[in-house]
Amino acid sequence: MLEIKNISKCYGKFPALTDVSLEISPGMFGLLGPNGAGKTTLMRIITTLLTPTAGEISMGNINWKKAHLVRNMIGYLPQKFSLYKNITVKEVLHHIAVLRGFYDQREKMVVDVLEKVNLLEQKDKKIKELSGGMIRRVGIAQAILGDPQIIVVDEPTAGLDPAERIRFRRLLHYLSKESIVIISTHIVEDIAATCEQAAILHKGKILKKDDLKSLSDMAKGKVWSMTLSTDEYFNISKEWNVISSQHLGDKYNLRIISETPPNGAVSATPTLEDAYLYLMGCVSE
Amino acid sequence: MKKKLDVFYDFKVMGFNAHLPFLISLLLILYSCLRKDALNHIIPALELTFPVFAAWWSIFLYQYILEEPGSETVFSYPTSRLQLGFLRAFVFFIFYLFLLLAILLIIDQLCVARIFLPLAVQLGSEVFFFAGLGFWAITMTANSGWSLVILVIYSSTQILTRGVLFPIINVFSFNTNLLNASELWFSSVHSFSLGVILWIWAQISFGRFHKYH
Ligand SMILES: Nc1ncnc2c1ncn2[C@@H]1O[C@H](COP(=O)(O)OP(=O)(O)O)[C@@H](O)[C@H]1O
Ligand SMILES: [Mg+2]
């Protein structure tokens, strides 16, 4: 169990994180929040790249103050991952295995991780010759070298095409069988598809943390659906908070967030996306 | 200690920039061949070019770590900042020193005078200074372009004013003949001390680096 207790982080006077506490158990944990919420800052604190202004992190009897111990059990894929463009995949991973202290086992280890991320065929290609999705997979490969107990990935699906995104989620989910996987994202779907637990971060504060079902239930009784013609849709979208619309023949099926039901709307089962938008709506008012 | 240095890899990552010091060395040997008997030309040519390029490896060793977006993952590995920083720069400084000794040995064979020892001491301490200057510049700016600008500004102002501008930080001797023992002692201790300050300062700033992209 990874315990994050009352973490705060200021850049100068700017509070990027305020009193963040989380308990993360094995499996996949999602950190959801808009841009600027402080996700990357929290990820960097968990990976020991930044030290918090206040608060503590520990797992078992290891305290994050002993950063050198923590680094043996952490794998990190940063938001903008790209490394050593002119070097081949295999060489990069060999080098990283050396930096991680696995000089003697590096040959076997690298083949193992390349197999896991399905990049064996690309092992002799240079990084610059790979697609965005493949580079992300190299990123995962370097993060899981040596089987760390905690894998931290920051906005891993940004910039991937839909097919790559789905494959990537599947890969992360697979890894969470044996490790804690912490994923940050502003894309609700990433979390809805993979995580058991999630927290919603906004302006450096945790708004809510729970399992996905309970998070979705926050919007219970606030989500409505109705089917309208094109003209009616234009009218209603001025008055109500329409969060999604789907074209069905000559009509539109709308999803609306509201405390009171619009005329003719029926109550809908809330999804994580609904709950997230509802919550963001509440805090922006 | 587990093996964490990967010298061949570092060479490879630097690409062309890794080779430049060898190119400079070749040119200097060629020049010395052509001007065998003009020691008063060979010494300045050596002093004003070779040590400056000691900064080259120091700068480009860190280009990927400090400048490229997304390289922050390197700092999450269980490799200490001393190994990642000072140690790598120092190993490449030692290589550069060997390169210097090799060149001097060759030129020593060509020339009439016995230049090896005095120039090894004079240029060796200047090499130490410039390797430190490169390491310092890249850790301060986290940008290889700006580091080169610092290097060029330092060298050109010192060379053009012949060390009159800020003599306290000048390491060039501008000698056309071999220095005598006391001059040599003074100039090398001076370059070496300045170098020590830069090396320490650079490692401290590398250790504190956290402006990840
Ligand atoms: N090094 C820094 N110096 C000053 N402010 C920063 C720094 N890094 C991030 N911030 C600010 O902290 C806030 C949170 O940033 P970040 O953690 O990157 O958020 P996210 O990853 O959720 O988009 C933002 O307002 C950002 O501008
Ligand atoms: Mg971010």
Coordinates of C-alpha atoms and ligand atoms in Angstrom, one line a residue:
Chain A
M1 CA 0.0 0.0 0.0
L2 CA 1.4 3.3 -1.1
E3 CA 0.6 6.0 1.4
I4 CA 0.7 9.7 0.3
K5 CA 0.1 11.9 3.4
N6 CA -0.7 15.6 3.3
I7 CA 1.5 16.4 0.4
S8 CA 1.9 20.1 -0.6
K9 CA 4.1 21.6 -3.2
C10 CA 4.8 25.3 -3.9
Y11 CA 6.7 26.7 -6.9
G12 CA 7.9 29.9 -5.3
K13 CA 4.6 31.2 -3.8
F14 CA 2.4 29.3 -6.2
P15 CA 0.7 26.3 -4.6
A16 CA 0.7 23.6 -7.2
L17 CA -0.5 20.9 -4.7
T18 CA -2.3 21.5 -1.4
D19 CA -2.7 18.8 1.2
V20 CA -3.0 15.8 -1.1
S21 CA -3.6 12.5 0.6
L22 CA -4.1 9.2 -1.2
E23 CA -3.8 5.5 -0.3
I24 CA -3.0 3.4 -3.3
S25 CA -3.3 -0.3 -3.2
P26 CA -2.0 -2.8 -5.9
G27 CA -3.8 -2.5 -9.2
M28 CA -4.4 0.4 -11.4
F29 CA -5.1 3.9 -10.0
G30 CA -6.2 6.9 -12.0
L31 CA -5.5 10.5 -11.4
L32 CA -7.9 12.6 -13.4
G33 CA -7.8 16.4 -13.7
P34 CA -7.7 19.2 -16.3
N35 CA -4.5 20.7 -17.5
G36 CA -2.7 22.6 -14.8
A37 CA -4.4 20.6 -12.0
G38 CA -1.0 19.5 -10.7
K39 CA -0.9 15.9 -12.0
T40 CA 2.6 16.1 -13.3
T41 CA 3.8 17.7 -10.1
L42 CA 2.4 14.9 -8.1
M43 CA 3.9 12.3 -10.5
R44 CA 7.3 13.9 -10.1
I45 CA 7.0 13.8 -6.3
I46 CA 6.0 10.1 -6.4
T47 CA 9.0 9.4 -8.6
T48 CA 11.4 11.4 -6.3
L49 CA 12.2 14.0 -9.0
L50 CA 10.8 16.7 -6.9
T51 CA 10.7 16.9 -3.1
P52 CA 7.4 18.1 -1.6
T53 CA 7.2 21.3 0.4
A54 CA 5.3 19.4 3.1
G55 CA 4.0 15.9 3.7
E56 CA 5.2 12.4 3.5
I57 CA 5.1 9.4 1.3
S58 CA 5.8 5.8 2.3
M59 CA 5.3 2.2 1.3
G60 CA 5.8 -0.5 3.9
N61 CA 8.8 0.6 5.8
I62 CA 10.3 2.6 3.1
N63 CA 10.0 6.4 3.4
W64 CA 10.4 8.6 0.3
K65 CA 13.0 10.7 2.2
K66 CA 15.3 7.9 1.3
A67 CA 15.1 8.6 -2.4
H68 CA 17.8 6.2 -3.5
L69 CA 15.8 3.2 -2.1
V70 CA 12.6 4.4 -3.7
R71 CA 14.3 4.6 -7.1
N72 CA 14.9 0.9 -7.1
M73 CA 11.1 0.2 -6.9
I74 CA 9.8 2.9 -9.3
G75 CA 9.4 3.0 -13.1
Y76 CA 8.4 6.3 -14.7
L77 CA 7.1 7.2 -18.1
P78 CA 7.0 11.0 -18.3
Q79 CA 4.5 13.0 -20.2
K80 CA 6.8 14.0 -23.1
F81 CA 8.9 10.9 -23.5
S82 CA 11.5 10.8 -26.1
L83 CA 15.1 9.9 -25.7
Y84 CA 18.2 9.4 -27.7
K85 CA 16.7 9.7 -31.2
N86 CA 19.7 8.4 -33.1
I87 CA 20.1 5.2 -31.1
T88 CA 18.4 1.9 -31.6
V89 CA 15.7 0.7 -29.3
K90 CA 17.9 -2.2 -28.0
E91 CA 20.9 0.0 -27.3
V92 CA 18.8 2.6 -25.4
L93 CA 17.3 -0.1 -23.2
H94 CA 20.7 -1.7 -22.6
H95 CA 21.9 1.7 -21.5
I96 CA 19.0 2.2 -19.2
A97 CA 19.4 -1.3 -17.7
V98 CA 23.0 -0.3 -16.9
L99 CA 21.8 3.0 -15.2
R100 CA 19.4 0.9 -13.2
G101 CA 22.2 -1.3 -12.0
F102 CA 21.5 -4.4 -14.1
Y103 CA 24.7 -4.5 -16.0
D104 CA 25.1 -8.3 -15.9
Q105 CA 21.5 -9.2 -16.7
R106 CA 20.9 -6.6 -19.3
E107 CA 20.7 -8.8 -22.4
K108 CA 18.0 -11.1 -21.1
M109 CA 16.1 -8.3 -19.3
V110 CA 15.8 -6.2 -22.5
V111 CA 14.5 -9.1 -24.5
D112 CA 12.0 -9.7 -21.8
V113 CA 10.6 -6.2 -21.7
L114 CA 10.6 -5.9 -25.5
E115 CA 8.5 -9.0 -25.6
K116 CA 6.1 -7.6 -23.0
V117 CA 5.5 -4.4 -24.9
N118 CA 5.6 -6.2 -28.3
L119 CA 8.5 -4.4 -29.8
L120 CA 10.9 -7.3 -30.5
E121 CA 10.7 -6.7 -34.2
Q122 CA 11.6 -3.1 -33.8
K123 CA 14.6 -3.7 -31.6
D124 CA 17.2 -2.6 -34.2
K125 CA 15.3 0.4 -35.4
K126 CA 16.4 3.9 -34.3
I127 CA 14.1 5.8 -32.0
K128 CA 13.4 8.4 -34.6
E129 CA 12.1 5.8 -37.0
L130 CA 9.3 4.7 -34.6
S131 CA 5.7 5.9 -34.5
G132 CA 4.3 7.8 -31.6
G133 CA 2.7 4.7 -30.2
M134 CA 5.9 2.7 -30.5
I135 CA 7.9 5.4 -28.7
R136 CA 5.4 5.2 -25.9
R137 CA 5.9 1.5 -25.7
V138 CA 9.7 2.0 -25.5
G139 CA 8.8 4.4 -22.7
I140 CA 6.9 1.6 -20.9
A141 CA 9.7 -0.8 -21.6
Q142 CA 12.2 1.4 -19.8
A143 CA 9.8 2.0 -17.0
I144 CA 9.3 -1.8 -16.3
L145 CA 12.9 -2.8 -16.6
G146 CA 13.7 -4.8 -13.5
D147 CA 10.0 -5.2 -12.6
P148 CA 9.5 -2.2 -10.3
Q149 CA 6.6 -2.4 -7.7
I150 CA 5.3 1.0 -8.7
I151 CA 4.8 2.2 -12.3
V152 CA 4.0 5.8 -12.9
V153 CA 2.7 7.0 -16.2
D154 CA 1.9 10.6 -16.9
E155 CA -0.7 11.3 -19.6
P156 CA 0.3 8.2 -21.6
T157 CA -2.4 8.3 -24.3
A158 CA -2.0 12.0 -25.3
G159 CA -1.1 12.1 -29.0
L160 CA -1.9 8.5 -29.8
D161 CA -4.4 7.5 -32.4
P162 CA -7.5 5.6 -31.2
A163 CA -6.2 2.1 -32.0
E164 CA -2.8 2.8 -30.4
R165 CA -4.7 4.2 -27.4
I166 CA -6.7 1.1 -26.9
R167 CA -3.6 -1.2 -27.2
F168 CA -1.8 1.0 -24.8
R169 CA -4.5 0.9 -22.2
R170 CA -4.6 -2.9 -22.5
L171 CA -0.8 -3.0 -21.9
L172 CA -1.1 -0.8 -18.8
H173 CA -3.9 -2.9 -17.4
Y174 CA -1.9 -6.1 -18.0
L175 CA 1.0 -4.6 -16.0
S176 CA -1.3 -3.8 -13.1
K177 CA -1.6 -7.5 -12.3
E178 CA 1.7 -7.4 -10.6
S179 CA 2.4 -3.8 -9.8
I180 CA 0.8 -0.6 -8.6
V181 CA 0.2 1.4 -11.8
I182 CA -0.6 5.0 -11.4
I183 CA -1.8 6.8 -14.5
S184 CA -2.6 10.5 -14.8
T185 CA -4.8 11.8 -17.6
H186 CA -7.3 14.5 -18.5
I187 CA -9.1 11.9 -20.7
V188 CA -11.9 10.2 -18.7
E189 CA -12.0 7.3 -21.0
D190 CA -8.4 6.2 -20.1
I191 CA -9.5 5.7 -16.5
A192 CA -13.0 4.4 -17.1
A193 CA -11.4 1.7 -19.3
T194 CA -8.7 0.5 -16.9
C195 CA -8.8 1.7 -13.3
E196 CA -10.3 0.3 -10.2
Q197 CA -9.8 3.4 -8.1
A198 CA -9.4 7.0 -9.1
A199 CA -9.0 10.5 -7.7
I200 CA -10.0 13.8 -9.2
L201 CA -7.5 16.6 -8.9
H202 CA -8.4 20.3 -9.5
K203 CA -6.2 23.3 -8.9
G204 CA -3.9 21.2 -6.7
K205 CA -6.6 19.8 -4.5
I206 CA -8.2 16.3 -4.4
L207 CA -11.9 16.8 -5.0
K208 CA -12.8 13.2 -4.6
K209 CA -11.2 9.8 -4.4
D210 CA -13.0 6.5 -4.6
D211 CA -13.7 3.4 -6.7
L212 CA -15.1 4.2 -10.1
K213 CA -18.7 3.2 -9.3
S214 CA -18.9 5.5 -6.3
L215 CA -17.3 8.3 -8.3
S216 CA -19.9 7.9 -11.1
D217 CA -22.7 7.9 -8.5
M218 CA -21.8 11.5 -7.5
A219 CA -23.8 12.6 -10.6
K220 CA -26.8 10.4 -9.7
G221 CA -30.0 12.3 -10.4
K222 CA -28.2 15.0 -12.2
V223 CA -27.8 13.4 -15.7
W224 CA -30.7 13.4 -18.1
S225 CA -31.2 12.2 -21.6
M226 CA -33.7 13.3 -24.3
T227 CA -34.2 13.0 -28.0
L228 CA -34.9 16.1 -30.0
S229 CA -35.0 17.4 -33.6
T230 CA -32.2 19.7 -34.9
D231 CA -34.1 22.9 -34.3
E232 CA -35.1 22.0 -30.8
Y233 CA -31.5 21.0 -30.1
F234 CA -30.2 24.5 -31.0
N235 CA -32.7 26.1 -28.6
I236 CA -32.1 23.8 -25.8
S237 CA -28.3 24.0 -26.0
K238 CA -28.5 27.7 -25.1
E239 CA -30.3 27.0 -21.9
W240 CA -29.0 23.7 -20.6
N241 CA -25.6 22.2 -20.0
V242 CA -25.5 19.6 -22.9
I243 CA -22.5 17.4 -22.4
S244 CA -22.9 15.1 -25.4
S245 CA -25.0 14.6 -28.4
Q246 CA -25.4 11.8 -30.8
H247 CA -27.0 12.0 -34.2
L248 CA -29.7 9.4 -34.7
G249 CA -31.3 9.6 -38.1
D250 CA -32.9 13.1 -38.3
K251 CA -32.9 13.5 -34.5
Y252 CA -30.4 14.1 -31.8
N253 CA -30.0 12.2 -28.5
L254 CA -28.7 14.6 -25.9
R255 CA -27.1 14.1 -22.5
I256 CA -27.6 17.0 -20.1
I257 CA -26.3 17.8 -16.7
S258 CA -28.7 19.7 -14.4
E259 CA -30.0 19.7 -10.9
T260 CA -33.6 19.7 -12.2
P261 CA -34.8 17.8 -15.2
P262 CA -35.4 19.6 -18.5
N263 CA -39.0 19.2 -19.9
G264 CA -39.4 15.7 -21.4
A265 CA -36.1 14.4 -20.3
V266 CA -35.6 11.0 -18.6
S267 CA -33.0 10.3 -15.9
A268 CA -29.9 8.5 -17.2
T269 CA -27.4 6.3 -15.4
P270 CA -24.3 8.4 -14.7
T271 CA -20.9 7.5 -16.2
L272 CA -17.5 8.5 -14.9
E273 CA -17.4 11.2 -17.6
D274 CA -20.7 12.6 -16.4
A275 CA -19.5 12.7 -12.8
Y276 CA -16.3 14.4 -13.8
L277 CA -18.0 17.1 -15.9
Y278 CA -20.6 17.6 -13.1
L279 CA -17.8 18.1 -10.6
M280 CA -15.9 20.4 -12.8
G281 CA -19.1 22.4 -13.4
C282 CA -19.6 22.7 -9.6
V283 CA -16.1 24.0 -8.9
S284 CA -16.0 26.5 -11.8
E285 CA -19.2 28.2 -10.6
Chain B
M1 CA 29.7 -0.5 -6.7
K2 CA 27.6 -1.7 -9.6
K3 CA 28.8 -0.7 -13.0
K4 CA 26.9 2.3 -14.2
L5 CA 29.2 4.0 -16.6
D6 CA 28.5 3.4 -20.2
V7 CA 31.3 5.2 -22.0
F8 CA 30.8 3.8 -25.5
Y9 CA 27.1 4.6 -25.3
D10 CA 27.9 8.2 -24.3
F11 CA 30.2 8.5 -27.3
K12 CA 27.5 7.2 -29.6
V13 CA 24.8 9.5 -28.3
M14 CA 27.0 12.5 -28.9
G15 CA 27.2 11.5 -32.6
F16 CA 29.4 14.0 -34.6
N17 CA 30.1 16.1 -31.5
A18 CA 32.0 13.1 -30.1
H19 CA 34.4 13.2 -33.0
L20 CA 35.1 16.9 -33.2
P21 CA 38.0 16.9 -30.7
F22 CA 39.7 14.2 -32.7
L23 CA 39.4 16.3 -35.8
I24 CA 40.9 19.3 -34.0
S25 CA 43.8 17.1 -32.8
L26 CA 44.5 16.0 -36.4
L27 CA 44.5 19.5 -37.7
L28 CA 46.9 20.6 -34.9
I29 CA 49.3 17.8 -35.7
L30 CA 49.1 18.6 -39.3
Y31 CA 49.8 22.3 -38.6
S32 CA 52.7 21.4 -36.4
C33 CA 54.2 19.2 -39.1
L34 CA 54.1 22.1 -41.5
R35 CA 55.7 24.5 -39.1
K36 CA 58.1 22.1 -37.5
D37 CA 60.7 24.7 -36.5
A38 CA 58.5 27.6 -35.5
L39 CA 57.8 26.8 -31.9
N40 CA 56.6 30.4 -31.5
H41 CA 53.7 29.5 -33.8
I42 CA 53.0 26.0 -32.6
I43 CA 52.6 26.9 -28.9
P44 CA 50.0 29.6 -29.4
A45 CA 48.1 27.5 -32.0
L46 CA 47.9 24.7 -29.4
E47 CA 47.1 26.9 -26.5
L48 CA 44.3 28.9 -28.1
T49 CA 42.5 25.9 -29.6
F50 CA 43.0 22.6 -28.0
P51 CA 42.0 23.4 -24.3
V52 CA 38.9 25.2 -25.5
F53 CA 37.6 22.1 -27.1
A54 CA 37.8 20.2 -23.8
A55 CA 34.5 21.9 -23.1
W56 CA 33.0 20.1 -26.1
W57 CA 32.5 16.7 -24.5
S58 CA 31.5 18.1 -21.2
I59 CA 28.7 20.1 -22.9
F60 CA 27.4 17.4 -25.2
L61 CA 27.5 14.6 -22.6
Y62 CA 24.6 16.4 -20.9
Q63 CA 22.7 17.6 -23.9
Y64 CA 20.2 14.7 -23.9
I65 CA 19.8 14.7 -20.1
L66 CA 19.3 18.4 -19.5
E67 CA 18.0 19.7 -22.7
E68 CA 15.7 17.1 -24.3
P69 CA 12.1 17.1 -23.2
G70 CA 11.1 13.9 -21.6
S71 CA 14.6 13.0 -20.4
E72 CA 13.5 13.5 -16.8
T73 CA 13.1 9.7 -16.5
V74 CA 16.9 9.5 -16.3
F75 CA 16.7 11.1 -12.9
S76 CA 14.3 8.5 -11.6
Y77 CA 16.8 5.7 -12.0
P78 CA 18.8 4.5 -9.1
T79 CA 21.9 6.2 -10.4
S80 CA 23.2 9.0 -8.2
R81 CA 23.6 12.5 -9.5
L82 CA 27.3 12.3 -8.7
Q83 CA 27.6 9.3 -11.1
L84 CA 25.3 10.9 -13.7
G85 CA 27.1 14.3 -13.4
F86 CA 30.6 14.7 -12.2
L87 CA 31.8 11.2 -12.9
R88 CA 30.9 11.1 -16.6
A89 CA 32.4 14.5 -17.2
F90 CA 35.5 13.6 -15.3
V91 CA 36.0 10.3 -17.3
F92 CA 35.7 12.3 -20.5
F93 CA 38.2 14.9 -19.1
I94 CA 40.6 12.0 -18.5
F95 CA 40.2 10.9 -22.1
Y96 CA 40.8 14.4 -23.3
L97 CA 43.9 14.5 -21.2
F98 CA 45.2 11.4 -23.0
L99 CA 44.4 13.0 -26.3
L100 CA 46.5 15.9 -25.3
L101 CA 49.4 13.7 -24.2
A102 CA 49.2 11.8 -27.5
I103 CA 49.3 15.0 -29.5
L104 CA 52.2 16.4 -27.5
L105 CA 54.1 13.2 -27.8
I106 CA 53.8 13.3 -31.6
I107 CA 54.7 17.0 -31.9
D108 CA 57.6 16.4 -29.5
Q109 CA 59.0 13.9 -32.0
L110 CA 58.7 16.4 -34.8
C111 CA 60.1 19.5 -33.1
V112 CA 63.6 20.5 -32.3
A113 CA 62.8 21.4 -28.7
R114 CA 61.6 19.1 -25.9
I115 CA 58.1 20.4 -25.4
F116 CA 56.3 17.5 -23.9
L117 CA 56.5 18.0 -20.2
P118 CA 56.1 21.8 -19.9
L119 CA 53.3 21.9 -22.4
A120 CA 51.6 18.9 -20.8
V121 CA 51.5 20.8 -17.5
Q122 CA 50.4 24.1 -18.9
L123 CA 47.8 22.8 -21.4
G124 CA 46.7 20.0 -19.0
S125 CA 45.6 22.5 -16.4
E126 CA 43.9 24.6 -19.0
V127 CA 42.1 21.5 -20.3
F128 CA 40.9 20.9 -16.7
F129 CA 39.6 24.4 -16.6
F130 CA 37.7 24.2 -19.9
A131 CA 36.3 20.8 -19.2
G132 CA 34.9 22.3 -16.0
L133 CA 33.7 25.4 -17.8
G134 CA 31.7 23.2 -20.3
F135 CA 30.2 21.2 -17.4
W136 CA 29.4 24.4 -15.6
A137 CA 27.8 26.1 -18.6
I138 CA 25.6 23.2 -19.5
T139 CA 24.3 22.7 -15.9
M140 CA 23.6 26.4 -15.5
T141 CA 21.9 26.9 -18.9
A142 CA 20.6 23.4 -19.5
N143 CA 21.1 24.3 -23.2
S144 CA 24.0 23.3 -25.4
G145 CA 23.6 26.3 -27.7
W146 CA 23.9 28.8 -24.8
S147 CA 26.8 26.8 -23.3
L148 CA 28.7 27.2 -26.6
V149 CA 27.9 30.9 -26.5
I150 CA 29.4 31.2 -23.0
L151 CA 32.4 29.3 -24.2
V152 CA 32.9 31.5 -27.3
I153 CA 32.4 34.7 -25.3
Y154 CA 34.9 33.6 -22.6
S155 CA 37.5 32.5 -25.1
S156 CA 37.1 35.4 -27.6
T157 CA 37.2 38.1 -25.0
Q158 CA 40.2 36.7 -23.3
I159 CA 42.0 36.1 -26.5
L160 CA 41.2 39.4 -28.2
T161 CA 42.2 41.4 -25.1
R162 CA 45.1 39.1 -24.4
G163 CA 43.8 38.4 -20.9
V164 CA 43.6 42.0 -19.9
L165 CA 39.8 41.9 -19.4
F166 CA 39.2 40.2 -16.0
P167 CA 42.7 38.9 -15.6
I168 CA 41.6 37.0 -12.5
I169 CA 39.6 34.5 -14.6
N170 CA 42.0 34.4 -17.5
V171 CA 43.8 31.0 -18.0
F172 CA 45.7 31.7 -21.2
S173 CA 49.4 32.4 -20.9
F174 CA 49.8 33.7 -24.5
N175 CA 53.4 32.5 -24.4
T176 CA 55.3 31.9 -27.6
N177 CA 58.1 30.0 -25.9
L178 CA 58.1 27.4 -23.2
L179 CA 57.3 28.8 -19.8
N180 CA 60.0 28.6 -17.2
A181 CA 59.4 26.7 -14.0
S182 CA 58.0 29.5 -11.9
E183 CA 55.7 30.8 -14.6
L184 CA 54.5 27.3 -15.3
W185 CA 53.8 26.7 -11.6
F186 CA 51.9 30.0 -11.3
S187 CA 49.8 29.6 -14.4
S188 CA 48.9 26.0 -13.9
V189 CA 47.9 26.4 -10.3
H190 CA 45.8 29.3 -11.3
S191 CA 44.0 27.4 -14.1
F192 CA 43.6 24.4 -11.9
S193 CA 42.1 26.4 -9.0
L194 CA 39.6 28.1 -11.3
G195 CA 38.8 24.7 -12.7
V196 CA 38.1 23.3 -9.2
I197 CA 35.7 26.0 -8.5
L198 CA 33.8 25.4 -11.8
W199 CA 33.7 21.6 -11.3
I200 CA 32.3 21.9 -7.8
W201 CA 29.8 24.6 -8.7
A202 CA 28.7 22.6 -11.7
Q203 CA 28.1 19.4 -9.7
I204 CA 26.2 21.4 -7.0
S205 CA 23.9 22.9 -9.7
F206 CA 23.6 19.5 -11.5
G207 CA 22.6 17.9 -8.2
R208 CA 19.9 20.5 -7.7
F209 CA 18.6 20.5 -11.2
H210 CA 14.8 20.2 -11.3
K211 CA 13.7 22.3 -14.2
Y212 CA 12.3 19.3 -16.1
H213 CA 10.7 20.1 -19.4
Ligands
LIG1 N1 8.6 24.3 -12.5 C1 7.5 25.1 -12.3 N2 7.6 26.4 -11.9 C2 6.5 27.1 -11.7 N3 5.2 26.7 -11.8 C3 5.1 25.4 -12.3 C4 6.2 24.5 -12.5 N4 5.7 23.4 -13.0 C5 4.4 23.5 -13.0 N5 4.0 24.7 -12.6 C6 2.6 25.1 -12.4 O1 1.9 24.3 -11.5 C7 0.6 24.0 -12.0 C8 0.5 22.5 -12.1 O2 1.3 22.0 -13.2 P1 1.3 20.5 -13.6 O3 1.7 19.7 -12.4 O4 2.2 20.4 -14.8 O5 -0.2 20.2 -14.0 P2 -0.8 19.1 -15.0 O6 0.2 18.1 -15.2 O7 -2.0 18.6 -14.2 O8 -1.2 19.8 -16.2 C9 0.4 24.7 -13.3 O9 -0.3 25.9 -13.0 C10 1.8 25.0 -13.7 O10 1.8 26.2 -14.4
MG2 MG 1.0 17.3 -16.9

